[in-house]
C-alpha positions as a Markdown table, in Angstrom:
| # | Residue | x | y | z |
|---|---|---|---|---|
| 1 | Met | -46.9 | -16.1 | -48.5 |
| 2 | Ile | -46.9 | -14.6 | -45.0 |
| 3 | Phe | -44.0 | -14.5 | -43.0 |
| 4 | Gln | -43.8 | -13.7 | -38.7 |
| 5 | Gly | -41.1 | -12.9 | -37.4 |
| 6 | Val | -40.6 | -13.7 | -33.2 |
| 7 | Thr | -39.1 | -12.9 | -30.7 |
| 8 | Arg | -37.4 | -16.2 | -29.1 |
| 9 | Glu | -34.1 | -16.7 | -27.3 |
| 10 | Val | -35.0 | -13.8 | -25.1 |
| 11 | Glu | -37.1 | -12.6 | -22.7 |
| 12 | Arg | -38.5 | -9.6 | -23.8 |
| 13 | Leu | -37.2 | -7.1 | -27.4 |
| 14 | Asp | -38.2 | -3.3 | -27.3 |
| 15 | Tyr | -38.1 | -1.6 | -29.9 |
| 16 | Glu | -37.8 | 1.9 | -31.0 |
| 17 | Ala | -38.3 | 4.0 | -34.1 |
| 18 | Tyr | -37.4 | 6.9 | -36.2 |
| 19 | Thr | -41.4 | 5.9 | -36.9 |
| 20 | Ala | -42.2 | 8.7 | -40.0 |
| 21 | Met | -38.5 | 8.0 | -41.7 |
| 22 | Ala | -39.2 | 4.1 | -41.0 |
| 23 | Glu | -42.7 | 3.9 | -42.5 |
| 24 | Glu | -41.5 | 5.9 | -45.8 |
| 25 | Arg | -38.3 | 3.7 | -45.7 |
| 26 | Ile | -40.2 | 0.5 | -45.5 |
| 27 | Glu | -42.6 | 1.6 | -48.2 |
| 28 | Ala | -39.8 | 2.6 | -50.1 |
| 29 | Ile | -38.4 | -1.4 | -49.6 |
| 30 | Met | -41.8 | -3.1 | -50.6 |
| 31 | Arg | -42.1 | -0.5 | -53.8 |
| 32 | Glu | -38.9 | -2.2 | -55.0 |
| 33 | Cys | -39.4 | -5.5 | -54.1 |
| 34 | Val | -43.3 | -5.6 | -56.1 |
| 35 | Val | -41.3 | -4.4 | -58.8 |
| 36 | Ala | -38.4 | -7.1 | -58.4 |
| 37 | His | -40.5 | -10.1 | -58.3 |
| 38 | Asp | -43.9 | -9.3 | -60.3 |
| 39 | Leu | -46.0 | -8.8 | -56.6 |
| 40 | Arg | -49.3 | -8.9 | -56.9 |
| 41 | Ala | -49.8 | -7.5 | -53.0 |
| 42 | Val | -47.3 | -6.7 | -50.3 |
| 43 | Ala | -48.6 | -5.4 | -46.7 |
| 44 | Val | -45.9 | -5.4 | -43.5 |
| 45 | Glu | -46.5 | -4.3 | -40.0 |
| 46 | His | -43.9 | -3.8 | -37.4 |
| 47 | Arg | -44.5 | -3.3 | -34.0 |
| 48 | Val | -42.2 | -0.5 | -31.2 |
| 49 | Gly | -41.8 | -1.1 | -27.7 |
| 50 | Ser | -42.3 | -4.1 | -25.6 |
| 51 | Val | -42.0 | -8.4 | -27.8 |
| 52 | Pro | -42.3 | -11.1 | -25.5 |
| 53 | Leu | -40.8 | -13.5 | -25.5 |
| 54 | Gly | -42.8 | -15.8 | -28.5 |
| 55 | Glu | -45.1 | -13.0 | -29.3 |
| 56 | Pro | -44.3 | -11.6 | -33.1 |
| 57 | Ser | -42.7 | -8.1 | -33.9 |
| 58 | Val | -42.9 | -8.5 | -37.1 |
| 59 | Ile | -45.2 | -9.6 | -40.2 |
| 60 | Val | -44.2 | -9.6 | -43.9 |
| 61 | Ala | -47.3 | -11.0 | -46.4 |
| 62 | Val | -47.1 | -10.8 | -50.4 |
| 63 | Ser | -48.5 | -12.6 | -53.1 |
| 64 | Ala | -47.6 | -13.4 | -56.3 |
| 65 | Ala | -49.1 | -15.2 | -59.3 |
| 66 | His | -46.5 | -17.8 | -58.4 |
| 67 | Arg | -44.9 | -18.9 | -54.8 |
| 68 | Ala | -41.0 | -18.4 | -55.8 |
| 69 | Glu | -41.7 | -14.9 | -56.4 |
| 70 | Ala | -44.2 | -14.2 | -53.6 |
| 71 | Phe | -41.3 | -16.1 | -51.6 |
| 72 | Ala | -37.4 | -14.7 | -53.0 |
| 73 | Gly | -40.2 | -11.0 | -52.5 |
| 74 | Ala | -40.7 | -11.7 | -49.2 |
| 75 | Arg | -37.6 | -13.0 | -48.3 |
| 76 | Glu | -35.8 | -9.8 | -49.7 |
| 77 | Ala | -39.0 | -7.0 | -47.6 |
| 78 | Ile | -37.4 | -8.9 | -44.3 |
| 79 | Asp | -33.6 | -9.1 | -44.8 |
| 80 | Arg | -34.0 | -5.5 | -45.6 |
| 81 | Leu | -36.1 | -4.2 | -43.2 |
| 82 | Lys | -34.3 | -5.4 | -40.7 |
| 83 | Val | -30.9 | -3.6 | -42.1 |
| 84 | Glu | -32.5 | -1.0 | -43.5 |
| 85 | Ala | -35.1 | 1.0 | -41.6 |
| 86 | Pro | -34.8 | 2.5 | -38.0 |
| 87 | Ile | -36.3 | 0.4 | -35.4 |
| 88 | Trp | -33.6 | -0.9 | -32.5 |
| 89 | Lys | -34.4 | -3.5 | -30.7 |
| 90 | Arg | -32.7 | -4.5 | -27.3 |
| 91 | Glu | -32.6 | -6.9 | -25.5 |
| 92 | His | -33.9 | -8.1 | -22.7 |
| 93 | Ala | -33.0 | -12.3 | -21.6 |
| 94 | Ala | -33.9 | -13.3 | -17.5 |
| 95 | Gly | -30.9 | -11.6 | -14.7 |
| 96 | Met | -29.4 | -9.9 | -17.4 |
| 97 | Pro | -29.6 | -5.8 | -18.6 |
| 98 | Gly | -30.8 | -4.8 | -21.4 |
| 99 | Arg | -28.1 | -4.7 | -24.4 |
| 100 | Trp | -28.6 | -3.8 | -27.7 |
| 101 | Ala | -28.7 | -6.4 | -30.8 |
| 102 | Pro | -25.5 | -6.2 | -32.8 |
| 103 | Gly | -26.5 | -3.9 | -35.7 |
| 104 | Thr | -29.4 | -2.2 | -34.1 |
| 105 | Glu | -27.3 | 0.2 | -31.7 |
| 106 | Pro | -29.3 | 3.5 | -32.3 |
| 107 | Ala | -27.7 | 6.0 | -34.1 |
| 108 | Gln | -25.5 | 8.7 | -31.9 |
């Protein structure tokens, strides 16, 4: 099962991350998903910087003995990654100044 999160609805997204912490958190999420869904293998990659319309910003790939486990594991992985990883997203629409996407504002 492979999921690609693609920039849509805006001209581009700019991602910022606390890289070391994000890598640690993503690894922990993936380990927990392996156990929870009996996954055989997992991989994830998240871009930082500018991601134009139509390009992927995150890819999650999982394998399992059965598709139900693969789908559930991939869904949990991407849902948790979006909430728990210290990665912040600024949306840029045509003619509008960039704004932080709701729920992704960096800590002050």
